Amino acid sequence: RKEVEQDPGPFNVPEGATVAFNCTYSNSASQSFFWYRQDCRKEPKLLMSVYSSGNEDGRFTAQLNRASQYISLLIRDSKLSDSATYLCVVINTGRRALTFGSGTRLQVQP
Amino acid sequence: ETGVTQSPTHLIKTRGQQVTLRCSSQSGHNTVSWYQQALGQGPQFIFQYYREEENGRGNFPPRFSGLQFPNYSSELNVNALELDDSALYLCASSLPLAGNTGELFFGEGSRLTVL
């Protein structure tokens, strides 16, 4: 079983739609959580951190449920430029590395 | 742009050969991490270097080795290449506490094809 699991998609949505991605992690020692974005054939870039209290950055909302070991990302009013792969990332206590999920691909269509 | 540069951008090798990939970190960053990203997968941690010493290693065999130089640039060496080594190799630079902030700055990667 992978340490971080994501639905690979693709999620095909029209412009303006709201779309949600989920991610589960198996290691209860995971201490920090993030979403990264990766455009096709480009490098990953940090999108946002994820906190238990939930956090929002413009059209993006991230949420963490530690009890269920579940992370979510909500994108409202989707834009064509949101088309990318969204990678769920955790950091485990005592480790110096980021553990990535396989990513969820989003395609926003006109 | 992140300021992290990698070379070469693309290369083709055959099984059994050796390869060296290079990375220049972003100014002010003294920690470099290397990740392997196979097609359709997320990046997987290979190892991290801090102040010229290996500072953490993922589940990769010893034929994957690295160096960090005094100017914080780094090399990834892979010996006895196998077909499964075909992947995008990403270098990321950061400050030492990136383990808490999660903020890594990736280069565009070196795409290795092993035939």
mmCIF file of N, CA, C and O in Angstrom, chain A residues 2 8 31-34 36 38 40-46 49 85 87 89 91-92 95-103, chain B residues 1-2 10 33 35 37 40-45 48 55-58 88 90 98-104 106-108 111:
data_model
loop_
_atom_site.group_PDB
_atom_site.id
_atom_site.type_symbol
_atom_site.label_atom_id
_atom_site.label_comp_id
_atom_site.label_asym_id
_atom_site.label_seq_id
_atom_site.Cartn_x
_atom_site.Cartn_y
_atom_site.Cartn_z
ATOM 1 N N LYS A 2 0.538 2.221 -0.864
ATOM 2 C CA LYS A 2 1.317 3.440 -0.917
ATOM 3 C C LYS A 2 1.059 4.287 0.322
ATOM 4 O O LYS A 2 -0.041 4.283 0.878
ATOM 5 N N PRO A 8 -6.089 9.092 -9.399
ATOM 6 C CA PRO A 8 -5.284 9.669 -10.488
ATOM 7 C C PRO A 8 -6.073 10.535 -11.458
ATOM 8 O O PRO A 8 -5.487 11.338 -12.192
ATOM 9 N N GLN A 31 3.331 14.703 9.978
ATOM 10 C CA GLN A 31 3.164 15.903 10.788
ATOM 11 C C GLN A 31 2.820 17.148 9.993
ATOM 12 O O GLN A 31 2.241 18.075 10.534
ATOM 13 N N SER A 32 3.195 17.168 8.717
ATOM 14 C CA SER A 32 2.963 18.366 7.906
ATOM 15 C C SER A 32 2.402 17.930 6.561
ATOM 16 O O SER A 32 2.766 16.869 6.044
ATOM 17 N N PHE A 33 1.567 18.806 5.986
ATOM 18 C CA PHE A 33 0.797 18.405 4.803
ATOM 19 C C PHE A 33 0.730 19.568 3.828
ATOM 20 O O PHE A 33 0.608 20.732 4.239
ATOM 21 N N PHE A 34 0.798 19.207 2.535
ATOM 22 C CA PHE A 34 0.863 20.251 1.511
ATOM 23 C C PHE A 34 0.186 19.763 0.244
ATOM 24 O O PHE A 34 0.054 18.567 0.004
ATOM 25 N N TYR A 36 1.016 20.346 -3.831
ATOM 26 C CA TYR A 36 1.892 20.873 -4.866
ATOM 27 C C TYR A 36 1.140 20.790 -6.185
ATOM 28 O O TYR A 36 0.272 19.934 -6.383
ATOM 29 N N GLN A 38 1.791 20.515 -10.434
ATOM 30 C CA GLN A 38 2.789 20.221 -11.460
ATOM 31 C C GLN A 38 2.143 20.342 -12.826
ATOM 32 O O GLN A 38 1.244 19.566 -13.172
ATOM 33 N N CYS A 40 2.225 20.105 -16.991
ATOM 34 C CA CYS A 40 2.729 19.041 -17.863
ATOM 35 C C CYS A 40 4.194 19.272 -18.219
ATOM 36 O O CYS A 40 4.567 20.345 -18.698
ATOM 37 N N ARG A 41 5.027 18.278 -17.915
ATOM 38 C CA ARG A 41 6.448 18.292 -18.243
ATOM 39 C C ARG A 41 7.210 19.448 -17.572
ATOM 40 O O ARG A 41 8.225 19.916 -18.083
ATOM 41 N N LYS A 42 6.702 19.896 -16.438
ATOM 42 C CA LYS A 42 7.385 20.927 -15.661
ATOM 43 C C LYS A 42 7.655 20.417 -14.248
ATOM 44 O O LYS A 42 7.242 19.317 -13.884
ATOM 45 N N GLU A 43 8.330 21.244 -13.458
ATOM 46 C CA GLU A 43 8.649 20.842 -12.108
ATOM 47 C C GLU A 43 7.476 21.101 -11.154
ATOM 48 O O GLU A 43 6.660 21.995 -11.377
ATOM 49 N N PRO A 44 7.388 20.366 -10.047
ATOM 50 C CA PRO A 44 6.347 20.630 -9.041
ATOM 51 C C PRO A 44 6.605 21.959 -8.332
ATOM 52 O O PRO A 44 7.754 22.332 -8.093
ATOM 53 N N LYS A 45 5.510 22.634 -7.978
ATOM 54 C CA LYS A 45 5.617 23.887 -7.221
ATOM 55 C C LYS A 45 4.619 23.862 -6.073
ATOM 56 O O LYS A 45 3.496 23.371 -6.230
ATOM 57 N N LEU A 46 5.039 24.392 -4.929
ATOM 58 C CA LEU A 46 4.170 24.417 -3.764
ATOM 59 C C LEU A 46 2.932 25.278 -4.043
ATOM 60 O O LEU A 46 3.047 26.429 -4.443
ATOM 61 N N SER A 49 0.000 25.039 1.968
ATOM 62 C CA SER A 49 0.070 24.150 3.118
ATOM 63 C C SER A 49 -1.352 23.782 3.533
ATOM 64 O O SER A 49 -2.319 24.440 3.145
ATOM 65 N N THR A 85 -1.517 18.702 -12.745
ATOM 66 C CA THR A 85 -1.578 17.573 -11.816
ATOM 67 C C THR A 85 -1.355 18.110 -10.414
ATOM 68 O O THR A 85 -0.423 18.891 -10.185
ATOM 69 N N LEU A 87 -0.496 17.301 -6.585
ATOM 70 C CA LEU A 87 0.213 16.295 -5.803
ATOM 71 C C LEU A 87 -0.013 16.539 -4.308
ATOM 72 O O LEU A 87 0.231 17.634 -3.805
ATOM 73 N N VAL A 89 1.116 15.903 -0.540
ATOM 74 C CA VAL A 89 2.454 15.722 0.026
ATOM 75 C C VAL A 89 2.385 15.705 1.550
ATOM 76 O O VAL A 89 1.702 16.537 2.154
ATOM 77 N N ILE A 91 4.937 15.198 5.234
ATOM 78 C CA ILE A 91 6.256 15.070 5.858
ATOM 79 C C ILE A 91 6.059 14.301 7.158
ATOM 80 O O ILE A 91 5.196 14.654 7.968
ATOM 81 N N ASN A 92 6.860 13.257 7.335
ATOM 82 C CA ASN A 92 6.735 12.428 8.529
ATOM 83 C C ASN A 92 7.733 12.862 9.597
ATOM 84 O O ASN A 92 8.836 13.290 9.281
ATOM 85 N N ARG A 95 11.721 12.729 9.564
ATOM 86 C CA ARG A 95 12.253 12.558 8.218
ATOM 87 C C ARG A 95 12.551 13.911 7.599
ATOM 88 O O ARG A 95 11.948 14.915 7.943
ATOM 89 N N ARG A 96 13.462 13.915 6.678
ATOM 90 C CA ARG A 96 13.860 15.168 6.029
ATOM 91 C C ARG A 96 13.292 15.269 4.622
ATOM 92 O O ARG A 96 13.647 16.165 3.881
ATOM 93 N N ALA A 97 12.430 14.353 4.259
ATOM 94 C CA ALA A 97 11.963 14.299 2.885
ATOM 95 C C ALA A 97 10.468 14.506 2.808
ATOM 96 O O ALA A 97 9.734 14.271 3.765
ATOM 97 N N LEU A 98 10.045 14.947 1.637
ATOM 98 C CA LEU A 98 8.626 15.030 1.328
ATOM 99 C C LEU A 98 8.205 13.708 0.701
ATOM 100 O O LEU A 98 8.917 13.162 -0.139
ATOM 101 N N THR A 99 7.037 13.197 1.120
ATOM 102 C CA THR A 99 6.469 12.006 0.511
ATOM 103 C C THR A 99 5.297 12.440 -0.358
ATOM 104 O O THR A 99 4.332 13.023 0.143
ATOM 105 N N PHE A 100 5.399 12.158 -1.653
ATOM 106 C CA PHE A 100 4.402 12.604 -2.620
ATOM 107 C C PHE A 100 3.430 11.489 -2.955
ATOM 108 O O PHE A 100 3.818 10.321 -3.066
ATOM 109 N N GLY A 101 2.168 11.864 -3.165
ATOM 110 C CA GLY A 101 1.240 10.959 -3.815
ATOM 111 C C GLY A 101 1.518 10.945 -5.307
ATOM 112 O O GLY A 101 2.380 11.683 -5.807
ATOM 113 N N SER A 102 0.779 10.093 -6.034
ATOM 114 C CA SER A 102 0.999 9.975 -7.480
ATOM 115 C C SER A 102 0.371 11.111 -8.264
ATOM 116 O O SER A 102 0.649 11.257 -9.450
ATOM 117 N N GLY A 103 -0.485 11.894 -7.605
ATOM 118 C CA GLY A 103 -1.058 13.047 -8.274
ATOM 119 C C GLY A 103 -2.439 12.779 -8.845
ATOM 120 O O GLY A 103 -2.783 11.649 -9.203
ATOM 121 N N GLU B 1 10.733 31.858 -12.085
ATOM 122 C CA GLU B 1 11.723 30.764 -12.076
ATOM 123 C C GLU B 1 12.301 30.579 -10.679
ATOM 124 O O GLU B 1 12.446 31.535 -9.924
ATOM 125 N N THR B 2 12.656 29.330 -10.355
ATOM 126 C CA THR B 2 13.130 29.034 -9.002
ATOM 127 C C THR B 2 14.589 29.378 -8.806
ATOM 128 O O THR B 2 15.040 29.511 -7.675
ATOM 129 N N HIS B 10 18.032 16.507 -21.066
ATOM 130 C CA HIS B 10 17.631 15.201 -21.584
ATOM 131 C C HIS B 10 18.902 14.399 -21.869
ATOM 132 O O HIS B 10 19.908 14.974 -22.305
ATOM 133 N N SER B 33 18.124 18.357 -2.329
ATOM 134 C CA SER B 33 17.494 17.038 -2.326
ATOM 135 C C SER B 33 17.319 16.578 -3.760
ATOM 136 O O SER B 33 17.108 17.397 -4.656
ATOM 137 N N TYR B 35 15.125 13.844 -6.249
ATOM 138 C CA TYR B 35 13.927 13.022 -6.349
ATOM 139 C C TYR B 35 13.900 12.360 -7.723
ATOM 140 O O TYR B 35 14.346 12.951 -8.721
ATOM 141 N N GLN B 37 11.204 10.849 -10.503
ATOM 142 C CA GLN B 37 9.794 10.817 -10.857
ATOM 143 C C GLN B 37 9.587 9.970 -12.101
ATOM 144 O O GLN B 37 9.931 10.387 -13.208
ATOM 145 N N GLY B 40 3.873 9.100 -14.679
ATOM 146 C CA GLY B 40 2.600 8.846 -14.028
ATOM 147 C C GLY B 40 2.661 8.699 -12.527
ATOM 148 O O GLY B 40 1.656 8.369 -11.890
ATOM 149 N N GLN B 41 3.832 8.927 -11.947
ATOM 150 C CA GLN B 41 4.000 8.803 -10.501
ATOM 151 C C GLN B 41 4.426 10.136 -9.896
ATOM 152 O O GLN B 41 4.839 11.052 -10.606
ATOM 153 N N GLY B 42 4.328 10.211 -8.572
ATOM 154 C CA GLY B 42 4.850 11.380 -7.894
ATOM 155 C C GLY B 42 6.344 11.238 -7.663
ATOM 156 O O GLY B 42 6.892 10.136 -7.761
ATOM 157 N N PRO B 43 7.016 12.330 -7.372
ATOM 158 C CA PRO B 43 8.458 12.246 -7.094
ATOM 159 C C PRO B 43 8.744 11.372 -5.879
ATOM 160 O O PRO B 43 7.996 11.399 -4.904
ATOM 161 N N GLN B 44 9.823 10.606 -5.959
ATOM 162 C CA GLN B 44 10.258 9.778 -4.831
ATOM 163 C C GLN B 44 11.623 10.251 -4.362
ATOM 164 O O GLN B 44 12.533 10.441 -5.175
ATOM 165 N N PHE B 45 11.769 10.388 -3.057
ATOM 166 C CA PHE B 45 12.986 10.919 -2.439
ATOM 167 C C PHE B 45 14.145 9.948 -2.609
ATOM 168 O O PHE B 45 14.031 8.759 -2.256
ATOM 169 N N GLN B 48 19.285 13.552 0.423
ATOM 170 C CA GLN B 48 19.424 14.986 0.677
ATOM 171 C C GLN B 48 20.855 15.256 1.132
ATOM 172 O O GLN B 48 21.458 14.451 1.850
ATOM 173 N N ASN B 55 22.369 13.675 4.262
ATOM 174 C CA ASN B 55 21.591 14.053 5.433
ATOM 175 C C ASN B 55 20.253 13.335 5.470
ATOM 176 O O ASN B 55 19.337 13.780 6.130
ATOM 177 N N GLY B 56 20.146 12.247 4.767
ATOM 178 C CA GLY B 56 18.889 11.510 4.706
ATOM 179 C C GLY B 56 18.845 10.784 3.376
ATOM 180 O O GLY B 56 19.335 11.303 2.368
ATOM 181 N N ARG B 57 18.284 9.592 3.373
ATOM 182 C CA ARG B 57 18.266 8.790 2.156
ATOM 183 C C ARG B 57 16.946 8.024 2.069
ATOM 184 O O ARG B 57 16.447 7.527 3.083
ATOM 185 N N GLY B 58 16.419 7.933 0.864
ATOM 186 C CA GLY B 58 15.215 7.152 0.622
ATOM 187 C C GLY B 58 15.566 5.714 0.291
ATOM 188 O O GLY B 58 16.704 5.264 0.465
ATOM 189 N N LEU B 88 12.298 11.130 -14.739
ATOM 190 C CA LEU B 88 12.693 12.526 -14.586
ATOM 191 C C LEU B 88 13.376 12.660 -13.230
ATOM 192 O O LEU B 88 12.812 12.262 -12.209
ATOM 193 N N LEU B 90 14.694 15.089 -10.447
ATOM 194 C CA LEU B 90 14.457 16.453 -9.990
ATOM 195 C C LEU B 90 15.386 16.795 -8.837
ATOM 196 O O LEU B 90 15.520 16.029 -7.889
ATOM 197 N N ALA B 98 13.261 23.357 5.662
ATOM 198 C CA ALA B 98 12.196 23.052 4.708
ATOM 199 C C ALA B 98 11.481 21.785 5.086
ATOM 200 O O ALA B 98 10.371 21.527 4.644
ATOM 201 N N GLY B 99 12.150 20.944 5.924
ATOM 202 C CA GLY B 99 11.478 19.741 6.400
ATOM 203 C C GLY B 99 10.224 20.078 7.178
ATOM 204 O O GLY B 99 9.321 19.262 7.320
ATOM 205 N N ASN B 100 10.144 21.284 7.698
ATOM 206 C CA ASN B 100 8.941 21.704 8.403
ATOM 207 C C ASN B 100 8.025 22.532 7.525
ATOM 208 O O ASN B 100 6.802 22.417 7.602
ATOM 209 N N THR B 101 8.608 23.386 6.689
ATOM 210 C CA THR B 101 7.770 24.274 5.873
ATOM 211 C C THR B 101 7.271 23.593 4.612
ATOM 212 O O THR B 101 6.309 24.033 4.021
ATOM 213 N N GLY B 102 7.946 22.533 4.204
ATOM 214 C CA GLY B 102 7.534 21.821 2.995
ATOM 215 C C GLY B 102 7.836 22.555 1.706
ATOM 216 O O GLY B 102 7.413 22.134 0.642
ATOM 217 N N GLU B 103 8.571 23.654 1.819
ATOM 218 C CA GLU B 103 8.785 24.433 0.611
ATOM 219 C C GLU B 103 10.109 24.066 -0.029
ATOM 220 O O GLU B 103 11.173 24.482 0.441
ATOM 221 N N LEU B 104 10.033 23.298 -1.073
ATOM 222 C CA LEU B 104 11.195 22.969 -1.884
ATOM 223 C C LEU B 104 11.089 23.721 -3.209
ATOM 224 O O LEU B 104 9.996 23.884 -3.741
ATOM 225 N N PHE B 106 12.144 23.348 -6.915
ATOM 226 C CA PHE B 106 12.619 22.338 -7.844
ATOM 227 C C PHE B 106 13.195 22.970 -9.107
ATOM 228 O O PHE B 106 12.711 24.002 -9.578
ATOM 229 N N GLY B 107 14.215 22.298 -9.658
ATOM 230 C CA GLY B 107 14.643 22.591 -11.009
ATOM 231 C C GLY B 107 13.713 21.908 -11.995
ATOM 232 O O GLY B 107 12.809 21.152 -11.597
ATOM 233 N N GLU B 108 13.936 22.154 -13.283
ATOM 234 C CA GLU B 108 13.053 21.590 -14.303
ATOM 235 C C GLU B 108 13.335 20.119 -14.569
ATOM 236 O O GLU B 108 12.569 19.467 -15.266
ATOM 237 N N ARG B 111 15.730 14.532 -17.775
ATOM 238 C CA ARG B 111 14.945 13.369 -18.208
ATOM 239 C C ARG B 111 15.903 12.326 -18.755
ATOM 240 O O ARG B 111 16.532 12.545 -19.788
#
